[in-house]
Amino acid sequence: MISEERIRERDEILIPGQPALKRAGRSAKPENTVIAVNGVGIGGGEIVVMAGPCAVEGEEQLVSTARAVKASGAKILRAGAFKPRTSPYSFQGSGIEGLKLLAMARQETGLAVVTEIMDPRHLDLTCRYADILQIGSRNMHNYSLLEEVGTSRKPVLLKRGMSSTIEELLFAAEYVMRGGNSSVMFCERGIRTFETCTRNTMDLNAVPMLKRISHLPVIVDPSHGTGHWWMVPPLSKAAIAVGADGLLVEVHCDPEKALSDGPQSLRPDRFDQMMRELRPVAEAIGRSFHCPGDSRPDRS
Ligand code: PEP
Ligand code: MN
């Protein structure tokens, strides 16, 4: 087991006073960064839930899911228009049409939108339709893309590479911030290990480690982290308990017919149930959590 002293040495490489992390480290900014998106503060006292389908599949699918997740307390709608698929023969997303549908869903529901950008040439286009730019796991090491989103002032959700270390994730944030964009949030989405029962291994260690080293918000994605819808509620609770600032959750009205990631997508009723169960967990550690339908006063 790694000793407390070893962890301190590691911190010294990465944090206070050291040149390694010039922007993302607590030496650059001791207090937590709170990123304001559409009236919500990510990284503040409130746990922010981003939810929606893996991919935009059509207007009805997107808008009905957006309405459902909003009714359950999600503040941000997630869905991919450009999808990074392992096989080039799998559904690749609906592209620009998908971005337009996301803007329509935002208009309909008032939810902010987070969607993935895969190509630096799509920056202006994506900024027109999205409130948060998602850098996917496969692109965490794509330094030209990181630099490109660094030139914009849109908040960036930076997902951890599936085989990347926490240190590499921190330096990926530096690439974005060096361009002047300081609104970066990390997303732990599970890493590849020898385990095969789950899609990835949810590295919840990363949450307190990132919070200790960096002032940036940390989001957890238990959908990609586990690959199983029924594991999403328990891992969401665990993520909040270890200090995550928010969650990124896949929800689909008909998971069996989903064009991608059905097995890890919660049905809206199950998502709603989970949201109700998350509030006491958040409150137990002094965070606030909003889920409509719960008439108890906000105690934080
Ligand atoms: C996603 O969030 O839709 C996604 C593709 O995730 P990841 O990049 O973590 O695989
Ligand atoms: Mn997905």
XYZ file of C-alpha atoms and ligand atoms in Angstrom:
311
model
C 0.000 0.000 0.000
C 1.214 3.475 -0.823
C 2.111 5.427 2.307
C 0.781 8.845 3.269
C 4.328 10.125 2.838
C 4.538 8.755 -0.691
C 1.232 10.446 -1.492
C 2.661 13.712 -0.141
C 5.748 13.342 -2.311
C 3.479 12.782 -5.276
C 1.477 15.901 -4.367
C 4.684 17.842 -4.249
C 5.408 16.842 -7.810
C 1.963 17.913 -8.841
C 0.834 20.660 -6.502
C 1.687 23.748 -4.441
C 4.579 25.823 -5.534
C 5.746 23.360 -8.136
C 5.958 24.268 -11.789
C 4.208 21.105 -12.984
C 0.616 22.300 -12.744
C 0.583 25.991 -13.457
C -3.172 26.421 -13.758
C -5.134 23.366 -12.661
C -3.354 22.905 -9.317
C -4.365 24.308 -5.961
C -1.157 26.335 -5.842
C -2.481 28.386 -8.738
C -5.889 28.751 -7.072
C -6.531 27.376 -3.590
C -10.317 27.779 -3.595
C -12.678 25.552 -5.574
C -13.597 26.685 -9.069
C -17.335 26.982 -9.578
C -18.406 26.932 -13.221
C -21.689 28.697 -13.900
C -23.818 27.078 -16.581
C -27.341 28.296 -17.196
C -27.825 29.432 -13.612
C -26.268 26.334 -12.006
C -22.883 26.344 -10.277
C -20.811 23.238 -10.993
C -18.252 22.685 -8.248
C -20.186 24.656 -5.607
C -22.396 23.283 -2.851
C -24.934 21.701 -5.153
C -24.540 18.290 -6.784
C -25.315 18.811 -10.480
C -26.731 15.949 -12.540
C -26.247 15.798 -16.310
C -28.435 13.159 -17.914
C -29.765 12.021 -21.258
C -29.234 9.439 -23.952
C -25.835 8.277 -25.131
C -26.648 9.608 -28.592
C -29.181 11.880 -30.245
C -31.330 9.438 -32.214
C -34.226 11.678 -33.226
C -36.414 14.549 -32.114
C -39.011 12.541 -30.211
C -36.375 10.393 -28.453
C -34.340 13.407 -27.406
C -37.123 15.749 -26.355
C -39.052 13.108 -24.397
C -35.881 12.061 -22.555
C -34.959 15.687 -21.911
C -38.390 16.373 -20.405
C -38.154 13.270 -18.237
C -34.683 13.968 -16.845
C -35.620 17.577 -16.161
C -38.720 16.473 -14.238
C -36.463 14.281 -12.101
C -34.062 17.117 -11.280
C -31.315 16.961 -13.915
C -29.974 20.411 -14.758
C -28.031 19.579 -17.898
C -28.964 17.442 -20.902
C -26.289 15.093 -22.213
C -26.304 13.431 -25.663
C -23.733 12.844 -28.368
C -24.268 14.121 -31.903
C -20.830 12.980 -33.098
C -20.170 9.559 -31.584
C -16.712 7.981 -31.219
C -17.577 4.332 -31.932
C -15.141 1.440 -31.713
C -16.317 0.053 -35.048
C -16.614 2.309 -38.079
C -19.666 0.216 -39.037
C -21.589 1.132 -35.867
C -23.957 4.121 -35.677
C -21.718 7.183 -35.843
C -24.218 9.704 -34.501
C -26.454 12.142 -36.293
C -23.867 14.931 -36.673
C -25.042 18.462 -37.349
C -28.697 17.358 -37.359
C -28.074 16.043 -33.856
C -26.631 19.371 -32.720
C -29.707 21.159 -34.046
C -31.991 18.763 -32.181
C -30.012 19.413 -29.014
C -30.603 23.143 -29.434
C -34.295 22.425 -29.919
C -34.409 20.304 -26.747
C -32.657 23.105 -24.875
C -35.271 25.548 -26.141
C -38.111 23.199 -25.154
C -36.878 22.406 -21.664
C -34.518 25.185 -20.615
C -31.867 22.564 -19.832
C -28.268 23.390 -20.711
C -26.585 21.000 -23.154
C -23.336 19.038 -22.979
C -22.177 17.261 -26.126
C -18.952 15.774 -27.413
C -16.617 17.508 -29.824
C -14.287 15.133 -31.662
C -12.851 17.345 -34.384
C -11.070 20.688 -33.849
C -12.700 21.913 -37.081
C -16.099 21.638 -35.376
C -15.386 24.150 -32.611
C -17.473 27.070 -33.906
C -20.272 24.768 -34.955
C -20.438 22.979 -31.609
C -20.177 26.227 -29.631
C -23.252 27.466 -31.475
C -25.368 24.629 -30.076
C -23.760 23.473 -26.823
C -23.317 24.978 -23.361
C -20.531 22.572 -22.380
C -18.001 20.945 -24.721
C -17.305 17.306 -23.889
C -13.892 15.861 -24.638
C -14.370 12.101 -24.797
C -12.183 9.485 -23.231
C -10.588 8.588 -26.562
C -9.571 12.186 -27.159
C -8.122 13.083 -23.777
C -4.656 12.816 -25.326
C -5.600 14.678 -28.504
C -3.553 17.759 -27.733
C -4.596 19.721 -30.839
C -8.230 19.271 -29.859
C -7.461 20.276 -26.251
C -5.679 23.400 -27.473
C -8.534 24.232 -29.804
C -11.188 24.102 -27.066
C -8.768 26.135 -24.962
C -9.250 29.031 -27.386
C -12.985 29.116 -26.659
C -14.645 30.288 -23.460
C -17.176 27.477 -23.287
C -16.922 25.216 -20.229
C -15.195 21.924 -21.005
C -16.068 18.505 -19.567
C -12.795 16.616 -19.854
C -13.241 12.864 -19.627
C -10.414 10.710 -18.370
C -8.784 8.553 -20.997
C -9.685 4.915 -20.424
C -6.015 4.042 -19.915
C -4.816 7.371 -18.579
C -3.365 8.157 -15.197
C -4.697 10.897 -12.959
C -1.506 12.828 -13.665
C -2.109 12.644 -17.426
C -5.669 13.862 -16.886
C -4.383 16.836 -14.900
C -1.946 17.739 -17.658
C -4.701 17.423 -20.274
C -6.573 20.119 -18.314
C -3.425 22.267 -18.421
C -3.471 22.041 -22.233
C -6.993 23.496 -22.280
C -6.321 26.123 -19.620
C -3.085 27.294 -21.182
C -5.183 28.694 -24.048
C -7.096 30.892 -21.616
C -10.124 28.702 -20.986
C -10.205 28.145 -17.229
C -13.670 26.540 -17.126
C -12.598 22.910 -17.117
C -14.241 20.084 -15.185
C -12.861 16.574 -14.917
C -14.940 13.487 -15.568
C -13.962 10.113 -14.149
C -15.585 7.513 -16.405
C -13.848 4.304 -15.441
C -10.548 2.860 -16.544
C -9.470 -0.350 -18.248
C -8.274 -3.044 -15.908
C -8.080 -6.857 -16.030
C -11.725 -6.987 -14.882
C -14.233 -8.156 -17.478
C -17.522 -8.314 -15.523
C -17.864 -4.565 -15.856
C -17.225 -2.406 -18.939
C -14.619 -0.400 -17.033
C -13.425 -0.165 -13.444
C -14.917 2.877 -11.759
C -11.886 4.540 -10.224
C -13.502 6.457 -7.403
C -10.016 6.966 -5.931
C -9.626 9.614 -8.604
C -12.299 11.823 -7.050
C -10.667 12.711 -3.711
C -7.230 12.689 -5.376
C -8.294 15.180 -8.053
C -10.100 17.330 -5.479
C -6.970 17.388 -3.336
C -4.623 18.314 -6.158
C -6.890 20.542 -8.244
C -9.475 23.277 -7.696
C -11.504 22.156 -10.728
C -14.886 20.393 -10.386
C -15.030 16.602 -10.669
C -17.928 14.780 -12.329
C -18.416 10.998 -12.261
C -19.923 8.951 -15.106
C -21.136 5.668 -13.616
C -22.800 4.621 -16.897
C -19.566 4.158 -18.851
C -17.778 3.325 -15.601
C -19.800 0.154 -15.071
C -21.589 -0.675 -18.338
C -24.662 -1.928 -16.403
C -27.751 0.220 -15.740
C -28.401 -1.511 -12.408
C -24.960 -0.510 -11.152
C -25.532 3.173 -11.890
C -27.573 4.017 -8.737
C -25.151 2.456 -6.218
C -22.079 3.939 -7.933
C -23.780 7.332 -8.160
C -24.316 7.257 -4.400
C -20.711 6.236 -3.880
C -19.487 9.012 -6.195
C -21.363 11.653 -4.229
C -20.152 10.180 -0.956
C -16.491 10.446 -2.031
C -16.884 14.088 -3.056
C -17.942 14.255 -6.707
C -19.471 17.586 -7.715
C -21.849 16.035 -10.192
C -22.862 13.015 -12.250
C -23.100 12.239 -15.959
C -25.771 9.572 -16.449
C -27.177 7.863 -19.527
C -30.979 7.677 -19.678
C -33.034 6.222 -22.527
C -36.809 5.829 -22.806
C -36.418 2.420 -24.461
C -32.928 1.094 -23.690
C -33.449 -2.134 -25.634
C -33.867 -0.144 -28.814
C -31.049 2.337 -28.110
C -28.604 2.760 -31.008
C -25.713 2.866 -28.519
C -25.116 1.967 -24.883
C -28.605 0.600 -24.121
C -27.334 -1.882 -21.483
C -25.963 0.939 -19.337
C -28.894 3.328 -19.815
C -31.472 3.854 -17.079
C -35.142 4.063 -17.946
C -36.642 7.413 -16.859
C -38.604 5.808 -14.004
C -35.460 4.217 -12.620
C -33.547 7.469 -13.048
C -36.279 9.250 -11.105
C -36.076 6.701 -8.306
C -32.289 7.084 -8.192
C -32.535 10.873 -7.980
C -34.789 10.583 -4.941
C -32.299 8.243 -3.293
C -29.337 10.526 -3.971
C -30.601 13.502 -2.014
C -30.057 12.067 1.481
C -26.565 10.923 0.448
C -25.711 14.439 -0.711
C -27.152 15.968 2.431
C -25.228 13.550 4.640
C -21.996 15.127 3.408
C -23.290 18.700 3.476
C -24.118 19.105 -0.206
C -27.428 20.227 -1.625
C -29.374 18.266 -4.193
C -32.517 19.257 -5.994
C -35.062 16.701 -6.988
C -38.589 17.917 -7.714
C -41.402 16.050 -6.082
C -39.504 16.085 -2.824
C -41.299 18.662 -0.734
C -38.809 18.723 2.134
C -37.045 22.066 2.449
C -33.508 22.355 1.132
C -31.398 21.988 4.250
C -28.072 23.195 2.918
C -20.103 9.436 -23.873
O -20.155 10.067 -22.807
O -21.033 9.362 -24.649
C -18.854 8.735 -24.246
C -18.631 8.374 -25.505
O -18.059 8.485 -23.213
P -16.490 8.122 -23.161
O -15.787 9.130 -23.993
O -16.205 8.224 -21.699
O -16.370 6.721 -23.676
Mn -22.377 6.248 -24.233
